[in-house]
Amino acid sequence: MAKYTPQELANVLKDGLLSFPVTSFDAQLQFDEENYRKHLAWQASFPVAGLFAAGGTGEGFSLTPSESERVVRAAVEEVGGIVPVLASAGGSTAQAVENARAAEAAGAEGILLLPPYLTEADQGGLIEHVSAICRSTSLGVIIYNRANAIYKDTTVATLAERHENLIGFKDGVGDLEHDARVYAKLGDRLFYLGGLPTAETFALPLLQLGMSTYSSAMYNFVPQFALDFYQDVRNQDRVAVNKKLNEFVIPYLDIRDRVKGYSVSIVKGGLDAIGRSAGGVRPPLQNLAPQDLADLKSLIATVS
């Protein structure tokens, strides 16, 4: 049973930093629940507003439905009494409905709806896709504007009118005109979060478009730095933000951009670097090369 109504959850999430914990794997790349729980407990010991289990950084795309449910349930049991735990729903409409129902049964507080798998869809199809998930659960639902799920402002408005439990809009594209249209039309009906890879890079300008929060992957391994950065953004302290961008975030991006898929791999690399390993990544992702890991470890040392 969720502790928050959808609107209460939105109010909690909109004014704090959000993060997607990695999913711990053992040497055979099977879910390592004990290590995952330890990671979640550490993550929840800092004042983060919400944790999204089995999301993108958590390699949710590589988890089976039963694994996803197990990951979400472990997260809820471990830290659900401390911080809101949200789950992801993805794949086909039927699979996303299954994910949402399983997450609610596991005690999650909300759902991030990922783009539907592979196929292209026009706005009418996206409306029916989102509607099916919203109808399947009483939890708050956040739509993820990315890839083959680009929601026009009018589409978002239609969905918000139909479904009270639609609470958020996450953007992973960075089309400023599009984001401005959505916020102008919906205003405070939803809360808005940035979801571009390494969201810190875009956080300050997107704040001006109504995106009061974002999902931080680097919170996984430098949580205090991530929280300090978020506070600088909310304070609109451009000098402090640029200092942190130049000293850590941009060099981090340079390592991330060396290999496709490193946006997830580098997070697990960061945990390796600080001695809190969560195991390797599942194919088709690949772990950081030794030199890349060494460079990341040296970079982390500058802010630890």
Coordinates of C-alpha atoms in Angstrom, one line a residue:
M1 CA 0.0 0.0 0.0
A2 CA 1.5 3.3 -1.1
K3 CA 2.2 5.9 1.6
Y4 CA 1.7 8.8 -0.8
T5 CA -1.2 9.8 -3.0
P6 CA 0.0 10.6 -6.5
Q7 CA -0.1 14.3 -5.8
E8 CA 1.6 14.0 -2.5
L9 CA 4.4 12.0 -4.3
A10 CA 4.7 14.7 -6.9
N11 CA 5.1 17.3 -4.2
V12 CA 7.9 15.3 -2.6
L13 CA 9.8 14.6 -5.8
K14 CA 9.6 18.0 -7.4
D15 CA 11.8 19.8 -4.9
G16 CA 14.6 17.3 -4.3
L17 CA 17.3 15.4 -6.2
L18 CA 16.3 12.1 -7.7
S19 CA 18.5 9.1 -8.6
F20 CA 18.4 5.7 -10.3
P21 CA 20.4 3.2 -8.3
V22 CA 22.4 0.6 -10.2
T23 CA 21.3 -3.0 -10.0
S24 CA 24.0 -5.1 -8.4
F25 CA 25.1 -8.3 -10.2
D26 CA 27.4 -11.1 -9.1
A27 CA 30.2 -12.6 -11.2
Q28 CA 27.7 -14.6 -13.3
L29 CA 25.7 -11.3 -13.9
Q30 CA 22.8 -12.6 -11.7
F31 CA 21.0 -10.2 -9.4
D32 CA 23.0 -9.8 -6.2
E33 CA 20.3 -8.9 -3.7
E34 CA 22.4 -8.6 -0.6
N35 CA 24.8 -6.2 -2.3
Y36 CA 22.0 -4.2 -3.9
R37 CA 20.4 -3.8 -0.5
K38 CA 23.6 -2.5 0.9
H39 CA 23.9 0.0 -1.9
L40 CA 20.3 1.2 -1.4
A41 CA 20.9 1.6 2.3
W42 CA 23.9 3.8 1.6
Q43 CA 22.0 5.8 -1.0
A44 CA 19.1 6.4 1.3
S45 CA 21.4 7.6 4.1
F46 CA 21.7 10.9 2.2
P47 CA 18.8 13.4 1.7
V48 CA 17.6 12.3 -1.7
A49 CA 14.0 12.9 -2.7
G50 CA 13.3 9.6 -4.5
L51 CA 15.0 6.5 -5.8
F52 CA 13.9 4.8 -9.0
A53 CA 14.6 1.0 -8.9
A54 CA 15.2 -1.0 -12.1
G55 CA 15.4 2.1 -14.2
G56 CA 17.8 2.9 -17.0
T57 CA 20.9 3.3 -14.9
G58 CA 19.7 0.2 -13.1
E59 CA 19.8 -1.7 -16.4
G60 CA 16.1 -2.3 -16.3
F61 CA 16.2 -3.0 -20.0
S62 CA 18.2 -6.1 -19.3
L63 CA 16.0 -7.5 -16.5
T64 CA 13.3 -10.0 -17.0
P65 CA 9.9 -9.1 -15.6
S66 CA 10.4 -11.4 -12.6
E67 CA 13.9 -9.9 -12.0
S68 CA 12.4 -6.4 -12.2
E69 CA 9.8 -7.2 -9.6
R70 CA 12.4 -8.7 -7.3
V71 CA 14.6 -5.7 -7.6
V72 CA 11.7 -3.3 -6.8
R73 CA 10.5 -5.4 -3.9
A74 CA 14.0 -5.5 -2.4
A75 CA 14.3 -1.7 -2.7
V76 CA 11.0 -1.1 -1.1
E77 CA 11.8 -3.5 1.8
E78 CA 15.2 -2.0 2.3
V79 CA 14.6 1.7 2.1
G80 CA 10.9 2.3 1.4
G81 CA 10.4 3.6 4.9
I82 CA 13.1 6.2 4.4
V83 CA 12.7 7.5 0.8
P84 CA 10.0 7.0 -1.9
V85 CA 10.9 4.1 -4.2
L86 CA 9.6 4.2 -7.7
A87 CA 9.7 1.5 -10.4
S88 CA 9.9 1.5 -14.2
A89 CA 7.5 0.1 -16.7
G90 CA 8.5 -0.6 -20.3
G91 CA 8.4 -2.8 -23.3
S92 CA 5.0 -3.5 -24.9
T93 CA 1.8 -2.1 -23.5
A94 CA 0.9 -5.4 -22.0
Q95 CA 4.4 -5.8 -20.4
A96 CA 4.3 -2.2 -19.1
V97 CA 0.9 -2.9 -17.5
E98 CA 2.4 -6.1 -15.9
N99 CA 5.4 -4.1 -14.6
A100 CA 3.1 -1.4 -13.1
R101 CA 0.9 -3.9 -11.4
A102 CA 3.8 -5.8 -10.0
A103 CA 5.4 -2.6 -8.8
E104 CA 2.3 -1.6 -6.9
A105 CA 2.0 -5.1 -5.4
A106 CA 5.6 -4.8 -4.3
G107 CA 4.9 -1.5 -2.5
A108 CA 6.4 1.0 -4.9
E109 CA 5.2 4.6 -4.7
G110 CA 5.1 5.5 -8.4
I111 CA 5.9 4.5 -12.0
L112 CA 8.3 5.9 -14.6
L113 CA 6.8 4.9 -18.0
L114 CA 9.6 4.2 -20.4
P115 CA 9.1 4.4 -24.2
P116 CA 7.3 1.4 -25.8
Y117 CA 9.6 -1.2 -27.3
L118 CA 11.0 -0.7 -30.8
T119 CA 7.8 0.2 -32.7
E120 CA 7.0 3.7 -33.8
A121 CA 3.8 5.3 -32.7
D122 CA 1.8 8.4 -33.5
Q123 CA 0.2 10.6 -30.8
G124 CA -3.1 8.6 -30.7
G125 CA -1.2 5.4 -30.1
L126 CA 0.9 7.0 -27.3
I127 CA -2.3 8.3 -25.7
E128 CA -3.7 4.8 -25.6
H129 CA -0.4 3.3 -24.4
V130 CA -0.1 5.7 -21.5
S131 CA -3.8 5.4 -20.7
A132 CA -3.5 1.6 -20.4
I133 CA -0.8 2.0 -17.8
C134 CA -2.5 4.8 -15.9
R135 CA -5.7 2.7 -15.7
S136 CA -3.8 -0.3 -14.5
T137 CA -2.5 1.3 -11.3
S138 CA -3.5 3.7 -8.6
L139 CA 0.2 4.9 -8.4
G140 CA 1.5 8.1 -9.7
V141 CA 2.8 7.8 -13.3
I142 CA 5.6 9.8 -14.9
I143 CA 6.0 9.7 -18.7
Y144 CA 9.4 9.7 -20.2
N145 CA 9.7 11.9 -23.3
R146 CA 12.4 10.1 -25.3
A147 CA 13.2 8.0 -28.3
N148 CA 10.0 6.8 -30.0
A149 CA 7.8 8.4 -27.3
I150 CA 7.8 12.1 -28.0
Y151 CA 4.7 13.5 -26.4
K152 CA 3.3 16.7 -27.9
D153 CA 2.1 19.4 -25.5
T154 CA -1.5 18.7 -26.6
T155 CA -1.0 15.0 -26.0
V156 CA 0.3 15.6 -22.5
A157 CA -2.7 17.9 -21.8
T158 CA -5.1 15.2 -23.0
L159 CA -3.5 12.6 -20.8
A160 CA -3.4 14.9 -17.8
E161 CA -7.1 15.6 -18.2
R162 CA -8.0 11.9 -18.5
H163 CA -5.8 10.5 -15.7
E164 CA -5.4 12.2 -12.3
N165 CA -2.6 9.8 -11.5
L166 CA -0.4 11.2 -14.3
I167 CA 1.9 13.3 -12.2
G168 CA 5.2 14.0 -14.1
F169 CA 6.9 14.7 -17.3
K170 CA 10.6 13.5 -17.7
D171 CA 12.5 14.8 -20.7
G172 CA 15.3 12.9 -22.3
V173 CA 15.5 14.9 -25.6
G174 CA 16.4 18.5 -24.7
D175 CA 14.2 20.2 -27.3
L176 CA 13.8 23.5 -25.6
E177 CA 10.9 24.7 -27.6
H178 CA 9.1 21.4 -27.0
D179 CA 9.8 21.6 -23.2
A180 CA 8.6 25.2 -23.2
R181 CA 5.3 24.3 -24.9
V182 CA 4.6 21.5 -22.4
Y183 CA 5.3 23.6 -19.4
A184 CA 3.3 26.6 -20.7
K185 CA 0.3 24.4 -21.4
L186 CA 0.4 22.2 -18.3
G187 CA 2.0 24.5 -15.7
D188 CA 1.7 23.1 -12.1
R189 CA -0.6 20.3 -13.1
L190 CA 2.6 18.1 -13.4
F191 CA 6.1 18.2 -12.1
Y192 CA 9.0 18.2 -14.6
L193 CA 12.4 16.5 -14.4
G194 CA 15.4 16.5 -16.6
G195 CA 16.4 13.1 -17.9
L196 CA 19.2 13.7 -20.4
P197 CA 22.3 11.6 -20.0
T198 CA 24.4 13.2 -17.2
A199 CA 21.6 15.6 -16.3
E200 CA 23.8 17.9 -14.3
T201 CA 25.1 19.3 -17.6
F202 CA 21.7 20.7 -18.5
A203 CA 20.2 21.3 -15.1
L204 CA 20.6 25.1 -14.8
P205 CA 19.2 26.1 -18.1
L206 CA 16.3 23.6 -17.8
L207 CA 15.4 25.0 -14.4
Q208 CA 14.3 28.1 -16.3
L209 CA 11.9 25.9 -18.3
G210 CA 10.2 24.7 -15.1
M211 CA 12.3 21.5 -14.6
S212 CA 12.8 21.8 -10.8
T213 CA 14.6 18.5 -10.5
Y214 CA 16.5 15.9 -12.5
S215 CA 17.8 12.3 -12.2
S216 CA 21.4 12.1 -11.2
A217 CA 23.3 9.0 -12.1
M218 CA 26.5 10.2 -10.5
Y219 CA 24.6 10.3 -7.2
N220 CA 25.3 6.6 -7.1
F221 CA 29.0 7.1 -6.3
V222 CA 29.5 10.7 -5.3
P223 CA 26.2 11.4 -3.5
Q224 CA 27.4 14.5 -1.6
F225 CA 28.8 16.1 -4.7
A226 CA 25.6 15.4 -6.6
L227 CA 23.5 17.0 -3.8
D228 CA 25.7 20.0 -3.6
F229 CA 25.5 20.5 -7.3
Y230 CA 21.7 20.3 -7.1
Q231 CA 21.6 22.9 -4.4
D232 CA 23.8 25.2 -6.5
V233 CA 21.3 24.7 -9.4
R234 CA 18.3 25.5 -7.2
N235 CA 20.1 28.6 -5.9
Q236 CA 20.8 29.6 -9.5
D237 CA 24.4 30.0 -8.5
R238 CA 26.0 30.0 -12.0
V239 CA 29.5 30.5 -10.7
A240 CA 29.3 27.5 -8.4
V241 CA 27.7 25.4 -11.1
N242 CA 30.3 26.2 -13.7
K243 CA 33.1 25.5 -11.3
K244 CA 31.7 22.0 -10.7
L245 CA 31.1 21.5 -14.4
N246 CA 34.7 22.3 -15.2
E247 CA 36.3 20.5 -12.3
F248 CA 34.3 17.3 -12.5
V249 CA 31.3 17.0 -14.7
I250 CA 32.8 17.8 -18.1
P251 CA 35.9 15.6 -17.5
Y252 CA 33.5 12.9 -16.5
L253 CA 31.6 13.4 -19.8
D254 CA 34.8 13.1 -21.7
I255 CA 35.4 9.6 -20.2
R256 CA 31.7 8.7 -20.7
D257 CA 31.8 9.5 -24.4
R258 CA 34.7 7.2 -25.2
V259 CA 32.5 4.2 -25.8
K260 CA 28.8 3.8 -26.6
G261 CA 26.8 2.7 -23.6
Y262 CA 29.3 4.1 -21.1
S263 CA 26.6 6.3 -19.6
V264 CA 25.5 3.3 -17.6
S265 CA 28.9 1.5 -17.4
I266 CA 30.6 4.6 -16.0
V267 CA 28.3 4.6 -13.0
K268 CA 29.2 1.1 -12.0
G269 CA 32.8 2.1 -12.7
G270 CA 32.4 4.9 -10.3
L271 CA 31.3 2.4 -7.6
D272 CA 34.3 0.2 -8.4
A273 CA 36.5 3.3 -8.0
I274 CA 35.3 4.0 -4.5
G275 CA 35.4 0.4 -3.3
R276 CA 31.6 -0.2 -3.4
S277 CA 31.4 -2.5 -6.4
A278 CA 28.0 -3.4 -7.8
G279 CA 29.5 -5.9 -10.3
G280 CA 29.7 -5.6 -14.0
V281 CA 27.1 -4.6 -16.6
R282 CA 25.2 -7.1 -18.7
P283 CA 25.6 -7.3 -22.4
P284 CA 25.2 -5.6 -24.8
L285 CA 26.8 -3.0 -22.5
Q286 CA 30.5 -3.4 -21.7
N287 CA 32.5 -2.5 -18.6
L288 CA 35.0 0.4 -18.5
A289 CA 38.4 -0.4 -20.0
P290 CA 41.2 -0.4 -17.4
Q291 CA 42.5 3.0 -18.5
D292 CA 39.1 4.5 -18.4
L293 CA 38.5 3.2 -14.9
A294 CA 41.9 4.5 -13.8
D295 CA 41.1 7.9 -15.2
L296 CA 37.7 7.9 -13.5
K297 CA 39.2 6.9 -10.2
S298 CA 41.7 9.8 -10.4
L299 CA 38.8 12.2 -11.2
I300 CA 36.7 11.1 -8.3
A301 CA 39.6 11.6 -6.0
T302 CA 39.4 15.3 -6.8
V303 CA 35.9 15.7 -5.2
S304 CA 36.1 13.1 -2.5

